[in-house]
Coordinates of C-alpha atoms in Angstrom, one line a residue:
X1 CA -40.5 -13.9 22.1
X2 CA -40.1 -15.1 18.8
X3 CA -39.6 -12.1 16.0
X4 CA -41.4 -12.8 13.0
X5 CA -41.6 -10.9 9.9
X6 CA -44.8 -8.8 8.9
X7 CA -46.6 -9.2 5.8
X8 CA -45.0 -7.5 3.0
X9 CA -45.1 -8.1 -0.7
X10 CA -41.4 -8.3 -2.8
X11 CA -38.6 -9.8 -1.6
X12 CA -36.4 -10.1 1.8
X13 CA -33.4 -8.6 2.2
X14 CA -31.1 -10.3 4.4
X15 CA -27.6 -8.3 5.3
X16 CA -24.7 -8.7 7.4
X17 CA -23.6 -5.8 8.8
X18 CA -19.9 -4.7 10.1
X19 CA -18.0 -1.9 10.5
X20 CA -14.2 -1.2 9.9
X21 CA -12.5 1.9 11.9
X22 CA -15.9 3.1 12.4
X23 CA -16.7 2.6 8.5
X24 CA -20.3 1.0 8.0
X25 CA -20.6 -1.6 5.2
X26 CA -23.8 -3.7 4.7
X27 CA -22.8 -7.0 3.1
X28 CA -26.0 -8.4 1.1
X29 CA -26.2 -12.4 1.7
X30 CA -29.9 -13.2 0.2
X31 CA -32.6 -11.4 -1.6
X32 CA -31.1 -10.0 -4.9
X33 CA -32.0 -11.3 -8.6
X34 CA -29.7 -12.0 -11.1
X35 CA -26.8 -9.7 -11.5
X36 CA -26.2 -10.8 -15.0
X37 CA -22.7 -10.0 -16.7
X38 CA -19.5 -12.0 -17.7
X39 CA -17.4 -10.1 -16.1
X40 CA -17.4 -8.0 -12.6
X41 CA -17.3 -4.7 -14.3
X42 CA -20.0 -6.1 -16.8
X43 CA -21.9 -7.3 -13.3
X44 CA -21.4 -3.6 -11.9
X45 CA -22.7 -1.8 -15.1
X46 CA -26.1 -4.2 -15.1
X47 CA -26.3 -3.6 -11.4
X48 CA -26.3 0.2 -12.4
X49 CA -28.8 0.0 -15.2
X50 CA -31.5 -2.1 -13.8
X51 CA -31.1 -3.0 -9.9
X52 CA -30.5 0.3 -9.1
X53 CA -33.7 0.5 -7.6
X54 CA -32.3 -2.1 -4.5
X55 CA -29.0 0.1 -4.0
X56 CA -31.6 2.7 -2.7
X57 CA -33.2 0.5 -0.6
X58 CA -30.9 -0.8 1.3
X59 CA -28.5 2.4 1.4
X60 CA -30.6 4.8 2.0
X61 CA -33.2 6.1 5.0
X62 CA -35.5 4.5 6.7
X63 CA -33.1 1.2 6.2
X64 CA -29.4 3.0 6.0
X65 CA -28.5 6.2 5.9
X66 CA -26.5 9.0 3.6
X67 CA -23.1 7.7 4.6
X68 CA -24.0 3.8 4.3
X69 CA -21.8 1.1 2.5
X70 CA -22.8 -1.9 0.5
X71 CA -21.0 -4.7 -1.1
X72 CA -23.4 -7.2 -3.3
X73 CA -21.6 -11.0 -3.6
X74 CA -21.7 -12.2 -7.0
X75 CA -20.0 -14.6 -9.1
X76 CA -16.0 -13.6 -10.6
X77 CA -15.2 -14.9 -14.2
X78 CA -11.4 -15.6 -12.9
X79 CA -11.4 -18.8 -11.8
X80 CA -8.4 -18.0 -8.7
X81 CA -11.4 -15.6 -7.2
X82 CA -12.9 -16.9 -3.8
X83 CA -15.6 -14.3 -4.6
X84 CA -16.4 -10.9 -6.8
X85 CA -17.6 -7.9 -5.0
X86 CA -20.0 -4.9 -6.2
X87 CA -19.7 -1.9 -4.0
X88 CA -22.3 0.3 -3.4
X89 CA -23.0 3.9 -1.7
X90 CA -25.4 6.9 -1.6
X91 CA -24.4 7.8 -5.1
X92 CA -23.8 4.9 -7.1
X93 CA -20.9 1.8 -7.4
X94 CA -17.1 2.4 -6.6
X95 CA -14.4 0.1 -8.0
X96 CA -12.5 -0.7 -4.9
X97 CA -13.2 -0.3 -1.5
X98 CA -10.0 -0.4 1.6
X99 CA -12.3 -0.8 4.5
X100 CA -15.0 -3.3 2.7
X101 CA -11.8 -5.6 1.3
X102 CA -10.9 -5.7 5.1
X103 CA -14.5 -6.6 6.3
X104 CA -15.1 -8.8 3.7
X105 CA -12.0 -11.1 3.9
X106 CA -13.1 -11.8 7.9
X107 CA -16.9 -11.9 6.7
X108 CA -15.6 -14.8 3.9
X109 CA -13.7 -17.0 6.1
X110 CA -16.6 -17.4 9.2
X111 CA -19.3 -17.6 6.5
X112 CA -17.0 -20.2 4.8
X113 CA -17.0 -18.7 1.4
X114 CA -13.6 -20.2 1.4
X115 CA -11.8 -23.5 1.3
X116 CA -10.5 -24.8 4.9
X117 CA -9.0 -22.0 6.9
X118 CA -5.5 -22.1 7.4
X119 CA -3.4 -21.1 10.2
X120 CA -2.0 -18.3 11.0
X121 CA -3.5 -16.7 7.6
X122 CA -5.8 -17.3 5.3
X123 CA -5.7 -16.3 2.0
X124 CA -9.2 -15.1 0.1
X125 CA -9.1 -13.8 -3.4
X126 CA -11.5 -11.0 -3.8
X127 CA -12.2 -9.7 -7.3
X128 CA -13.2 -6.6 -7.2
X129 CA -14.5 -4.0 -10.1
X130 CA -11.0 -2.9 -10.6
X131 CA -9.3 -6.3 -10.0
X132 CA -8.3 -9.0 -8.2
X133 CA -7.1 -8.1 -4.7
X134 CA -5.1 -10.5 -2.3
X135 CA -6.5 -10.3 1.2
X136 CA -4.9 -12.4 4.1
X137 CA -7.3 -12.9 7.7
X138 CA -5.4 -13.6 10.8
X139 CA -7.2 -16.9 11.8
X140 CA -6.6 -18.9 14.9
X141 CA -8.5 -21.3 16.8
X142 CA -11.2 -21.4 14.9
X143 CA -11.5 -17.6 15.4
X144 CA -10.5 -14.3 12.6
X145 CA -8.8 -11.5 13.7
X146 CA -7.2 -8.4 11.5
X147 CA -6.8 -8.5 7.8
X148 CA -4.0 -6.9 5.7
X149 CA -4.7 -6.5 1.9
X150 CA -2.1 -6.3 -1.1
X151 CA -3.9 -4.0 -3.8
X152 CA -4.1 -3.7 -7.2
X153 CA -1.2 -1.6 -9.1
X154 CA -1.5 1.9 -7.3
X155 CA 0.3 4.6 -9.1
X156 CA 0.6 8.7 -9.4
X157 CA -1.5 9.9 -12.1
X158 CA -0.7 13.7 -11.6
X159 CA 1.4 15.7 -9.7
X160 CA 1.4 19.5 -8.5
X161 CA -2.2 20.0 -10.9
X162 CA -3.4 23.7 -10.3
X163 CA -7.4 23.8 -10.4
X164 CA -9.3 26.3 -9.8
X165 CA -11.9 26.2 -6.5
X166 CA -15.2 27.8 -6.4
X167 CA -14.3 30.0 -3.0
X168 CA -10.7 29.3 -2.7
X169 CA -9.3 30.2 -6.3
X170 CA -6.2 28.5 -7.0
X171 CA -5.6 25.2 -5.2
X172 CA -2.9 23.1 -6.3
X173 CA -3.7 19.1 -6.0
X174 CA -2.1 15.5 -6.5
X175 CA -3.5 12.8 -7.9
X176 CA -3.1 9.7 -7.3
X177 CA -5.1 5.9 -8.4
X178 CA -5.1 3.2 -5.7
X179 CA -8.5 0.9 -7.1
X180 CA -10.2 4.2 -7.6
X181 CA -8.5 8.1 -8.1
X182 CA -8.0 10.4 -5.3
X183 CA -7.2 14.2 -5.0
X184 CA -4.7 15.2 -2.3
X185 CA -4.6 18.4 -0.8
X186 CA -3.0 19.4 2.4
X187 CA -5.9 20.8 4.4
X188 CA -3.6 23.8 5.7
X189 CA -4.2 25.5 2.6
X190 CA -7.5 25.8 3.6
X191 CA -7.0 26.9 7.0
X192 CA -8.0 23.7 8.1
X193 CA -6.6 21.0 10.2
X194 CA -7.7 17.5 9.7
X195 CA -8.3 16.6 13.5
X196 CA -9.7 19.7 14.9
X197 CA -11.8 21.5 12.1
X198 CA -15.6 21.4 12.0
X199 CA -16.8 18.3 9.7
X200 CA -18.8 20.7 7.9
X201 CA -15.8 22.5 6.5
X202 CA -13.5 19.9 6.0
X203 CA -16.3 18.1 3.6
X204 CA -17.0 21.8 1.9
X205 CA -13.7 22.5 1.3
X206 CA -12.7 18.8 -0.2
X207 CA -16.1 18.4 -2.5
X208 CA -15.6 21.9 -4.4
X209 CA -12.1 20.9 -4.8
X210 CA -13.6 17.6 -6.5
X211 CA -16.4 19.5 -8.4
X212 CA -13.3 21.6 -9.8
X213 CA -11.0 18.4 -11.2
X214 CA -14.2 16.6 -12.3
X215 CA -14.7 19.6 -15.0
X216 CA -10.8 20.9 -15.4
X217 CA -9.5 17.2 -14.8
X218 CA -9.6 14.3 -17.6
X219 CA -8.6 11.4 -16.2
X220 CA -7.6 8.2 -17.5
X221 CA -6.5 4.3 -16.6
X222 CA -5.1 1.9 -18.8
X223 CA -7.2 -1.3 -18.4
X224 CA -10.3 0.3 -18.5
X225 CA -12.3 3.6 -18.8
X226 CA -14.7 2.2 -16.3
X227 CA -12.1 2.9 -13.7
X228 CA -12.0 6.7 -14.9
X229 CA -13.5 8.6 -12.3
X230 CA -12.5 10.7 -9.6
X231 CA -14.2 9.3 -6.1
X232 CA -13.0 12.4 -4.2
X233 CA -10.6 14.5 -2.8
X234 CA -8.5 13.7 0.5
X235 CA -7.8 16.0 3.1
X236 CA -4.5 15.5 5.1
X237 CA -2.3 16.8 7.4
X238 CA 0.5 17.1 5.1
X239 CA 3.2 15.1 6.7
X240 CA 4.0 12.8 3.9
X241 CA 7.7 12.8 4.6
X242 CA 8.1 9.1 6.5
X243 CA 7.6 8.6 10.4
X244 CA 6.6 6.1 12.0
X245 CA 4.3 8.7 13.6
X246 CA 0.5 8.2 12.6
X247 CA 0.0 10.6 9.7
X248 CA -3.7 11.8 9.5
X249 CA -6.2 12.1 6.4
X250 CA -9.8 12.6 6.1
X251 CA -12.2 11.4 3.4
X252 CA -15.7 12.0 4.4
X253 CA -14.9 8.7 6.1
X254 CA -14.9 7.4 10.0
X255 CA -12.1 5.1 8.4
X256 CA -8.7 6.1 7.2
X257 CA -9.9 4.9 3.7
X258 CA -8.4 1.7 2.5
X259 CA -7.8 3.0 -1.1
X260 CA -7.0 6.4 -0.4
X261 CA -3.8 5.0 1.8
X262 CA -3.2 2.6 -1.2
X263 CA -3.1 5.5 -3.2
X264 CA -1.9 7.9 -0.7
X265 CA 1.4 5.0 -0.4
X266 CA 1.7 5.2 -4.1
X267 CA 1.7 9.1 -4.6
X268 CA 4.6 9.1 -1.0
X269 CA 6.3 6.4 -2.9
X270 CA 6.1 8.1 -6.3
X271 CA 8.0 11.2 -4.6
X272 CA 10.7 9.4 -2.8
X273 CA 9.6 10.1 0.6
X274 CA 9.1 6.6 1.6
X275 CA 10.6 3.4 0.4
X276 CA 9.7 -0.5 -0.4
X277 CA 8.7 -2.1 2.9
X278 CA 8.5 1.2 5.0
X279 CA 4.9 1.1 7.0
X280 CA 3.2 3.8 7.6
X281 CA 0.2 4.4 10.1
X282 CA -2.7 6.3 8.3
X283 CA -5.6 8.1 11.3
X284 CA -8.9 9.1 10.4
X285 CA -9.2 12.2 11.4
X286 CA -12.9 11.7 11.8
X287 CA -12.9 8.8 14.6
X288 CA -8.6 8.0 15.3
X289 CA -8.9 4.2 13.9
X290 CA -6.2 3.4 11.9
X291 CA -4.9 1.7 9.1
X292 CA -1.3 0.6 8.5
X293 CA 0.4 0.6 4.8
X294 CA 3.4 0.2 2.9
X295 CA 4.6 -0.2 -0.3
X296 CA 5.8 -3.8 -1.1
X297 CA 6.7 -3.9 -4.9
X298 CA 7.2 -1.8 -7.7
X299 CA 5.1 -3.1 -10.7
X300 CA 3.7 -1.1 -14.2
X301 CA 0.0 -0.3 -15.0
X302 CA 0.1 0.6 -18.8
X303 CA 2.7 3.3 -19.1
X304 CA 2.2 4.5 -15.0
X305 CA 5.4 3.2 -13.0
X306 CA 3.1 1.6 -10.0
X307 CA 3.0 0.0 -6.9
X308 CA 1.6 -2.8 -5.1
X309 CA 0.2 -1.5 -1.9
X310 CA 0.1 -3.5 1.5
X311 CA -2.9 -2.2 3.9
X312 CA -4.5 -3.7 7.1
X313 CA -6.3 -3.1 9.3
X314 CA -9.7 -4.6 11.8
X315 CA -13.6 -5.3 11.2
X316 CA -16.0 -6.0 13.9
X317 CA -19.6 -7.7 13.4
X318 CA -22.3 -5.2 14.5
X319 CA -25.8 -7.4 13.6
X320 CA -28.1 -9.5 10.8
X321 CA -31.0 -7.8 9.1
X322 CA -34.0 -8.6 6.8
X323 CA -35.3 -6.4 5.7
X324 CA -38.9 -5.7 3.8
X325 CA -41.2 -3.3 1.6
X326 CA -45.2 -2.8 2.6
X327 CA -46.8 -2.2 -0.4
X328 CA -48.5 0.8 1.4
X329 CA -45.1 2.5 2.3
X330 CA -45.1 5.5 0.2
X331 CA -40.8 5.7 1.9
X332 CA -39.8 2.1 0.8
X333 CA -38.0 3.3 -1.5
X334 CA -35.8 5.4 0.1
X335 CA -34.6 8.8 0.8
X336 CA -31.8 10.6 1.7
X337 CA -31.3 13.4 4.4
X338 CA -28.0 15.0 4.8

């Protein structure tokens, strides 16, 4: 039988969706207006002032659900970009996303958003809100495969910051920018182990240490104050000393977090406990995927000594959607339960 689409007024919706170490991201293909801007970060604000209404849709219930991903194609003003990228979650837009750079550079080569694939790599330039990022899809016989990523500079903003937790007084953090900032704190000092704690405690325990550096923290980034926002805090087993044993972090993710390891690599590198061309293995301590990721290059961002980050890792397909709103649906527009 034949599916065909119910009457509905407004638009459709089409999506790819994948998923990368377990990490959901809805890619939207068709349906969206105008995201009008000259630039990407430009794109992002307008996308946050007036189609902010579609983000809901699509992210949240009955559609998505609290911990759904979106990225939104649109066009980049650099002219070496294969494509821009707007990423979207439950709250709002991020700047950079690991796990959606990964899914994206396989989901641009099979959907041919790219010149003829090349073998054994394939290079696709994706600008993202915080810049342009390299990404390079294993491609063979007509067929993708994993994707490694080199990031924008990644550097230590702030090192050995004491804050003080609702709960847990003193706590003291790291800070560190790799597309978007991150707090690190070993989740020891909670009483907490990454791997075998309830969920439920790890995520308490990491958003009041974010609540606290969002009102004791000011943070700041040289190109842009857009990029001035902590996205949250990482939990991690603390074992930041090089091995090529898998190290463990969890960010409210099911993936190890594509730009918390950029910036988790930048913060190691920052302290001398790894060194150029060392890779690392980086586990969710949610699900066990993993993500490799080394530092390749020192570079500068403003006056931060930085570092261009490699990380890879694997997406998989998981369906197409198209979606639609009945005009007598008093849910279209989404809600959240946690």
């Amino acid at each position: 039988m034949e599916l065909q689409l119910p009457p509905h007024e407004g638009v459709e919706l089409s999506v790819v969706d994948m998923h990368t170490g377990g990490e959901p991201l809805r890619i939207i293909v068709a349906g969206y207006p105008e995201v009008r801007g000259d630039s990407v970060l430009s794109k992002r604000r307008y996308a946050r002032e007036h189609l902010d209404h579609l983000r809901k849709v699509l992210m949240f219930e009955p559609r998505g659900h609290y911990d759904m991903y979106g990225a939104l194609i649109v066009d980049s003003e650099t002219p070496e970009a294969d494509l821009g990228v707007l990423f979207m979650h439950n709250e709002g837009y991020s700047t950079m996303c690991g796990h959606a750079v990964i899914a994206l550079g396989r989901f641009a080569v099979d959907y041919k958003l790219v010149k003829e694939p090349l073998s054994p790599e394939t290079q696709v330039n994706i600008h993202c809100p915080c810049g342009l990022v390299k990404a390079f899809v294993e491609y063979s016989a007509g067929k993708t495969g994993a994707v490694r990523f080199l990031s924008v500079p990644a550097f230590a903003f702030a090192t050995d910051v004491t804050v003080t937790v609702e709960g847990f007084g003193e706590v003291m953090v790291d800070i560190s920018y790799g597309g978007a900032f991150y707090a690190f704190v070993d989740a020891q000092r909670f009483g907490l182990d990454v791997k075998q704690s309830r969920t439920r405690d790890l995520v308490d325990a990491a958003t009041a240490v974010t609540r606290a550096i969002k009102s004791q923290v000011k943070l700041h980034h040289p190109v842009s104050d857009d990029l001035a926002f902590l996205y949250g805090t990482i939990l991690t087993d603390g074992r930041d000393q090089f091995s090529p044993e898998p190290t463990a972090n969890i960010c409210v993710d099911r993936s190890p977090t594509g730009s918390g390891v950029t910036a988790r690599v930048a913060l190691q590198y920052h302290k001398g406990l790894i060194q150029l061309n060392q890779t690392r293995t980086f586990q969710s301590g949610a699900t066990g995927s993993q993500f490799t990721g080394k530092a390749v290059e020192e570079t500068r961002c403003g006056d931060f000594r930085a570092v261009v980050v490699e990380v890879a890792g694997r997406a998989f397909y998981t369906g197409v959607s198209r979606f639609v709103q009945e005009p007598q649906d008093e849910l279209t527009h989404g809600f959240l339960l946690k």
